[in-house]
Amino acid sequence: MSLLGSYRIVVASDCCQTKPSLQSLHHFSKYSYTRHIHRMSPRAPRLHVDGAILGYQRGLRNQYNDVSLIKIKGVDSKEDVDFYLGKRVAFITKAESADKYGNKFRVNWGKVCRAHGSNGVVRCRFRRNLPPQAIGGKVRVMLYPSRV
Amino acid sequence: MAKTPRYYPAEDIKPAKVVHKVKQNPPRVRKSITPGTVLILLAGRFRGKRVVCLKALESGLLLVSGPYKINGVPLRRVNQAYVIATSTKVDVTGVDVASITDEYFARSKDAPKEAEEEFFAGDAPKPAVVSDQRKADQKKVDESLLKAVGAVPMLEAYLAAQFSLSANDKPHLMKF
């Protein structure tokens, strides 16, 4: 397996961190450096989009807990929502006890059902309704099932 | 009116039920996925890897290969729903995958017996044992596949690179 792990060049005044391109990697290896070159194993990829839990579907005085409203990052109009329809949504919590694989993270799966309004907010249904303390919390909108 | 015949069976004979033969349609695959398309795997063990689609199997799953030397993805079946098809295509007309079907990937019948022994033995998961046949087939397929990949500039590095979303990336605006 070719080792195309990314190399992070750590500099004291490194404020803007750019991923070195393939060409720049070859360039750096030719010159001697006083800086550290930390080799990083390729990080786990991010294959989801973050979403914020806004609350439940509701009128002013009644709320319907089966449907939650989610604001997907970067999605600001009804047209943009079309890509996300049907995508699975994960509400992840950390538990004290591990499951049989040693995993302490628990997931409540849901899916994006439809747009809510015209500004990119989305209605989601979960296997178990979201707990109210989750309002304001994060949710992961996965990229599957993919229709691309 | 017809006269009832003189001889008729004592019990009523029910007419045979009409059995509708199940018609198996060819697997429905998205238009964007053709043999040779580079796919991005979205879930599973190899999530984030870019991989070459070799063909659509009878079951509707896609047969895929890294190639193994490039990114560690072996000959594998993958569900369309968990895949993004990019517009990058490789010419895989020279790659022979006709012998690889769904039966190739069927679990061996020995598995349930082994599971019982495992249950009594311990919790540590056994490392996967790759059969020699798989290794041989992988080598055979990848030989021609690597040639096809090598023919396209930068494609090998592209397949080795991982796909990941970074800040400010909007998948709904990305052109794959």
Coordinates of C-alpha atoms in Angstrom, one line a residue:
Chain A
M1 CA 0.0 0.0 0.0
S2 CA 1.6 3.2 -1.0
L3 CA 2.3 5.4 1.9
L4 CA 0.7 8.6 0.9
G5 CA 0.2 9.7 4.5
S6 CA 0.1 13.4 4.9
Y7 CA 3.1 15.1 6.5
R8 CA 2.3 18.0 8.8
I9 CA 5.0 20.6 8.9
V10 CA 4.9 22.2 12.3
V11 CA 6.1 25.7 12.5
A12 CA 5.9 27.9 15.6
S13 CA 4.0 30.6 13.8
D14 CA 1.8 28.2 11.9
C15 CA -1.6 29.8 12.0
C16 CA -2.9 28.8 8.6
Q17 CA -2.7 25.0 8.2
T18 CA -2.8 23.8 4.7
K19 CA -2.7 20.2 3.6
P20 CA 0.5 19.8 1.6
S21 CA -0.1 18.8 -2.0
L22 CA 1.6 16.0 -3.7
Q23 CA 3.9 18.3 -5.5
S24 CA 5.0 20.2 -2.4
L25 CA 5.8 16.9 -0.6
H26 CA 8.4 16.1 -3.2
H27 CA 9.7 19.6 -2.9
F28 CA 10.2 19.5 0.8
S29 CA 11.9 16.2 0.8
K30 CA 14.7 17.6 -1.3
Y31 CA 15.7 20.4 1.1
S32 CA 17.0 20.0 4.6
Y33 CA 14.8 21.4 7.3
T34 CA 15.2 22.6 10.8
R35 CA 11.5 22.3 11.3
H36 CA 9.9 19.1 12.6
I37 CA 8.1 17.0 10.1
H38 CA 5.5 14.9 11.9
R39 CA 4.2 12.1 9.9
M40 CA 0.5 11.7 10.4
S41 CA -1.3 8.6 9.6
P42 CA -4.2 9.5 7.3
R43 CA -7.0 10.8 9.6
A44 CA -10.3 9.2 9.7
P45 CA -12.3 10.9 6.9
R46 CA -15.3 13.0 7.6
L47 CA -18.1 11.6 5.5
H48 CA -21.0 13.5 7.1
V49 CA -22.3 17.0 7.4
D50 CA -22.9 18.5 10.8
G51 CA -26.4 19.5 11.6
A52 CA -27.9 21.4 14.6
I53 CA -31.0 20.3 16.3
L54 CA -33.5 23.2 16.4
G55 CA -36.3 21.5 18.1
Y56 CA -39.5 19.6 17.3
Q57 CA -42.1 20.2 14.7
R58 CA -44.5 22.5 16.4
G59 CA -47.1 25.2 16.2
L60 CA -46.8 27.9 18.8
R61 CA -48.6 26.0 21.5
N62 CA -48.4 22.4 20.5
Q63 CA -45.3 20.3 19.6
Y64 CA -45.1 17.0 17.8
N65 CA -42.1 15.1 19.1
D66 CA -41.9 12.5 16.3
V67 CA -40.5 15.0 13.9
S68 CA -37.4 17.0 14.7
L69 CA -36.1 20.1 12.9
I70 CA -32.5 20.0 11.8
K71 CA -30.4 22.8 10.4
I72 CA -27.8 21.3 8.1
K73 CA -24.6 23.3 7.9
G74 CA -24.2 25.1 4.6
V75 CA -27.8 24.4 3.5
D76 CA -29.7 27.6 3.2
S77 CA -32.5 27.1 0.7
K78 CA -35.2 24.7 -0.2
E79 CA -33.4 23.8 -3.5
D80 CA -30.2 22.8 -1.6
V81 CA -32.2 20.4 0.6
D82 CA -33.0 18.1 -2.4
F83 CA -29.5 16.5 -2.1
Y84 CA -30.1 15.5 1.5
L85 CA -33.6 14.0 1.2
G86 CA -33.5 10.4 2.4
K87 CA -30.0 10.7 3.9
R88 CA -29.5 9.0 7.2
V89 CA -29.0 11.1 10.2
A90 CA -27.1 10.0 13.3
F91 CA -27.7 11.4 16.8
I92 CA -24.7 10.2 18.8
T93 CA -24.4 10.0 22.5
K94 CA -21.7 8.7 24.8
A95 CA -22.7 6.1 27.4
E96 CA -20.9 4.8 30.5
S97 CA -21.1 1.2 29.6
A98 CA -19.4 -0.3 26.5
D99 CA -21.2 -2.6 24.2
K100 CA -19.8 -6.0 23.3
Y101 CA -17.3 -4.4 20.9
G102 CA -16.0 -2.1 23.6
N103 CA -17.8 0.9 22.0
K104 CA -19.1 3.6 24.3
F105 CA -20.9 5.6 21.6
R106 CA -24.6 5.0 21.0
V107 CA -26.4 6.1 17.9
N108 CA -30.0 7.0 17.3
W109 CA -30.5 6.7 13.6
G110 CA -33.0 8.8 11.7
K111 CA -33.5 10.1 8.2
V112 CA -34.1 13.4 6.5
C113 CA -37.7 13.4 5.4
R114 CA -38.5 16.7 3.8
A115 CA -37.7 20.3 3.8
H116 CA -39.1 22.6 6.4
G117 CA -39.8 26.0 5.1
S118 CA -37.7 27.7 2.4
N119 CA -34.5 28.3 4.2
G120 CA -32.8 24.9 4.3
V121 CA -34.2 23.6 7.5
V122 CA -35.1 20.0 7.3
R123 CA -37.5 17.6 9.0
C124 CA -36.1 14.4 10.4
R125 CA -37.6 11.3 11.9
F126 CA -35.6 9.2 14.3
R127 CA -36.0 5.6 15.4
R128 CA -36.6 6.9 18.9
N129 CA -37.7 10.5 19.2
L130 CA -34.9 12.9 20.1
P131 CA -34.6 13.7 23.8
P132 CA -35.5 17.4 24.6
Q133 CA -32.1 18.0 26.1
A134 CA -30.7 17.4 22.6
I135 CA -32.1 20.7 21.4
G136 CA -29.2 22.9 20.4
G137 CA -27.0 19.8 20.0
K138 CA -25.3 18.2 17.1
V139 CA -26.4 15.6 14.6
R140 CA -24.5 14.0 11.8
V141 CA -26.1 13.9 8.4
M142 CA -24.4 11.1 6.5
L143 CA -23.9 11.1 2.7
Y144 CA -25.7 7.8 2.2
P145 CA -28.1 6.5 0.8
S146 CA -26.4 8.2 -2.1
R147 CA -28.3 9.1 -5.3
V148 CA -25.3 10.8 -7.0
Chain B
M1 CA -77.8 -25.6 -20.7
A2 CA -75.2 -28.4 -20.7
K3 CA -76.3 -31.6 -19.2
T4 CA -74.3 -32.7 -16.2
P5 CA -72.1 -35.6 -17.3
R6 CA -73.0 -39.0 -16.0
Y7 CA -69.7 -39.6 -14.2
Y8 CA -68.1 -36.9 -12.2
P9 CA -65.7 -37.0 -9.3
A10 CA -67.0 -37.4 -5.8
E11 CA -65.0 -34.5 -4.5
D12 CA -64.8 -31.2 -6.3
I13 CA -61.6 -30.7 -8.2
K14 CA -60.2 -27.3 -7.5
P15 CA -58.6 -25.7 -10.6
A16 CA -54.8 -25.5 -10.1
K17 CA -53.7 -22.2 -8.7
V18 CA -52.1 -19.9 -11.2
V19 CA -48.4 -19.8 -10.2
H20 CA -46.8 -16.6 -11.5
K21 CA -43.2 -17.3 -12.4
V22 CA -41.0 -14.8 -10.7
K23 CA -39.3 -12.7 -13.3
Q24 CA -35.8 -11.7 -12.3
N25 CA -35.0 -8.3 -13.9
P26 CA -31.4 -7.3 -14.5
P27 CA -30.1 -5.3 -11.6
R28 CA -31.0 -1.6 -11.7
V29 CA -27.9 0.5 -11.4
R30 CA -27.6 4.3 -11.4
K31 CA -26.8 5.8 -14.7
S32 CA -23.7 7.3 -13.3
I33 CA -22.2 3.9 -12.4
T34 CA -20.7 2.0 -15.2
P35 CA -17.8 -0.5 -15.3
G36 CA -14.7 1.6 -14.9
T37 CA -16.2 4.4 -12.8
V38 CA -14.2 5.6 -9.9
L39 CA -16.4 5.4 -6.8
I40 CA -16.1 6.9 -3.4
L41 CA -17.0 4.5 -0.6
L42 CA -19.1 6.2 2.0
A43 CA -19.4 3.6 4.7
G44 CA -18.0 0.3 5.9
R45 CA -14.4 -0.7 6.5
F46 CA -13.1 1.2 3.6
R47 CA -15.0 4.4 3.9
G48 CA -13.3 7.3 2.2
K49 CA -11.5 5.2 -0.3
R50 CA -11.6 5.8 -4.0
V51 CA -12.1 2.6 -5.8
V52 CA -12.7 1.3 -9.3
C53 CA -16.1 -0.3 -10.2
L54 CA -15.7 -3.4 -12.2
K55 CA -19.2 -4.5 -12.8
A56 CA -22.7 -4.9 -11.4
L57 CA -23.4 -8.3 -10.1
E58 CA -26.7 -10.2 -10.4
S59 CA -27.8 -9.2 -6.9
G60 CA -27.5 -5.5 -7.7
L61 CA -24.3 -5.1 -5.7
L62 CA -21.3 -3.6 -7.4
L63 CA -18.0 -5.5 -7.8
V64 CA -15.2 -3.3 -6.9
S65 CA -11.4 -3.4 -6.6
G66 CA -9.0 -0.8 -5.1
P67 CA -6.8 -1.9 -6.9
Y68 CA -5.4 -3.7 -3.8
K69 CA -1.9 -2.5 -4.3
I70 CA -3.0 1.1 -4.4
N71 CA -5.3 1.5 -1.5
G72 CA -5.8 -1.9 0.1
V73 CA -9.3 -2.5 -1.1
P74 CA -9.6 -6.1 -2.4
L75 CA -12.2 -7.5 -4.8
R76 CA -15.3 -6.7 -2.9
R77 CA -19.0 -6.2 -3.2
V78 CA -20.5 -2.9 -2.4
N79 CA -24.0 -1.5 -2.3
Q80 CA -24.8 1.3 -4.7
A81 CA -26.5 3.3 -1.9
Y82 CA -23.2 3.6 0.0
V83 CA -21.2 4.9 -2.9
I84 CA -20.7 8.2 -4.7
A85 CA -20.0 7.8 -8.4
T86 CA -17.4 10.3 -9.6
S87 CA -17.1 11.4 -13.2
T88 CA -13.7 9.8 -13.5
K89 CA -13.7 6.7 -15.6
V90 CA -11.1 4.1 -16.3
D91 CA -11.1 1.9 -19.3
V92 CA -11.7 -1.6 -17.9
T93 CA -12.5 -3.4 -21.1
G94 CA -9.3 -5.4 -20.7
V95 CA -10.1 -6.6 -17.2
D96 CA -11.7 -10.0 -17.1
V97 CA -14.2 -10.4 -14.2
A98 CA -16.7 -12.7 -15.9
S99 CA -15.9 -15.5 -13.5
I100 CA -16.7 -13.5 -10.4
T101 CA -20.3 -13.6 -9.4
D102 CA -22.3 -13.5 -6.2
E103 CA -21.6 -17.2 -5.4
Y104 CA -17.9 -16.3 -5.3
F105 CA -18.6 -14.3 -2.2
A106 CA -21.0 -16.7 -0.5
R107 CA -20.0 -17.6 3.1
S108 CA -18.6 -21.1 3.5
K109 CA -20.8 -23.7 5.2
D110 CA -18.2 -24.3 7.8
A111 CA -18.8 -20.9 9.5
P112 CA -21.6 -21.9 12.0
K113 CA -19.5 -24.7 13.5
E114 CA -16.6 -22.4 13.9
A115 CA -18.8 -19.9 15.7
E116 CA -19.7 -22.4 18.4
E117 CA -16.1 -23.1 19.1
E118 CA -15.3 -19.5 19.2
F119 CA -18.1 -18.9 21.7
F120 CA -16.5 -21.2 24.1
A121 CA -13.0 -20.0 23.3
G122 CA -12.9 -16.3 23.9
D123 CA -13.8 -12.8 22.8
A124 CA -10.9 -11.8 20.6
P125 CA -12.0 -11.6 17.0
K126 CA -10.2 -13.9 14.7
P127 CA -8.1 -12.2 12.0
A128 CA -9.7 -12.7 8.6
V129 CA -8.2 -15.6 6.7
V130 CA -7.9 -14.7 3.0
S131 CA -8.1 -17.8 0.8
D132 CA -5.5 -18.4 -1.7
Q133 CA -8.1 -18.4 -4.4
R134 CA -9.0 -14.8 -3.5
K135 CA -5.4 -13.8 -3.5
A136 CA -4.9 -15.4 -6.9
D137 CA -8.0 -13.8 -8.4
Q138 CA -7.1 -10.4 -6.9
K139 CA -3.7 -10.6 -8.5
K140 CA -5.1 -11.6 -11.9
V141 CA -7.7 -8.8 -12.0
D142 CA -5.3 -6.2 -10.6
E143 CA -2.7 -7.0 -13.2
S144 CA -4.8 -5.7 -16.1
L145 CA -6.5 -3.1 -13.8
L146 CA -3.2 -1.5 -12.8
K147 CA -2.3 -1.2 -16.4
A148 CA -5.5 0.6 -17.2
V149 CA -5.0 2.9 -14.2
G150 CA -1.4 3.6 -15.1
A151 CA -2.4 4.8 -18.5
V152 CA -4.2 7.8 -17.0
P153 CA -2.0 10.5 -15.6
M154 CA -2.2 11.0 -11.8
L155 CA -5.0 8.4 -11.4
E156 CA -2.9 6.1 -9.2
A157 CA -2.3 8.9 -6.8
Y158 CA -5.9 9.9 -7.0
L159 CA -7.0 6.4 -6.0
A160 CA -4.5 6.3 -3.2
A161 CA -5.8 9.5 -1.8
Q162 CA -8.6 9.5 0.7
F163 CA -11.8 11.4 0.2
S164 CA -12.9 13.6 3.1
L165 CA -15.1 16.6 3.6
S166 CA -13.3 19.6 5.0
A167 CA -14.6 22.9 6.4
N168 CA -16.7 24.9 4.0
D169 CA -17.3 21.9 1.8
K170 CA -20.9 21.6 0.7
P171 CA -21.7 18.2 -0.7
H172 CA -24.9 19.4 -2.3
L173 CA -22.8 21.9 -4.4
M174 CA -20.0 19.5 -5.2
K175 CA -19.6 18.2 -8.6
F176 CA -18.4 14.6 -8.3

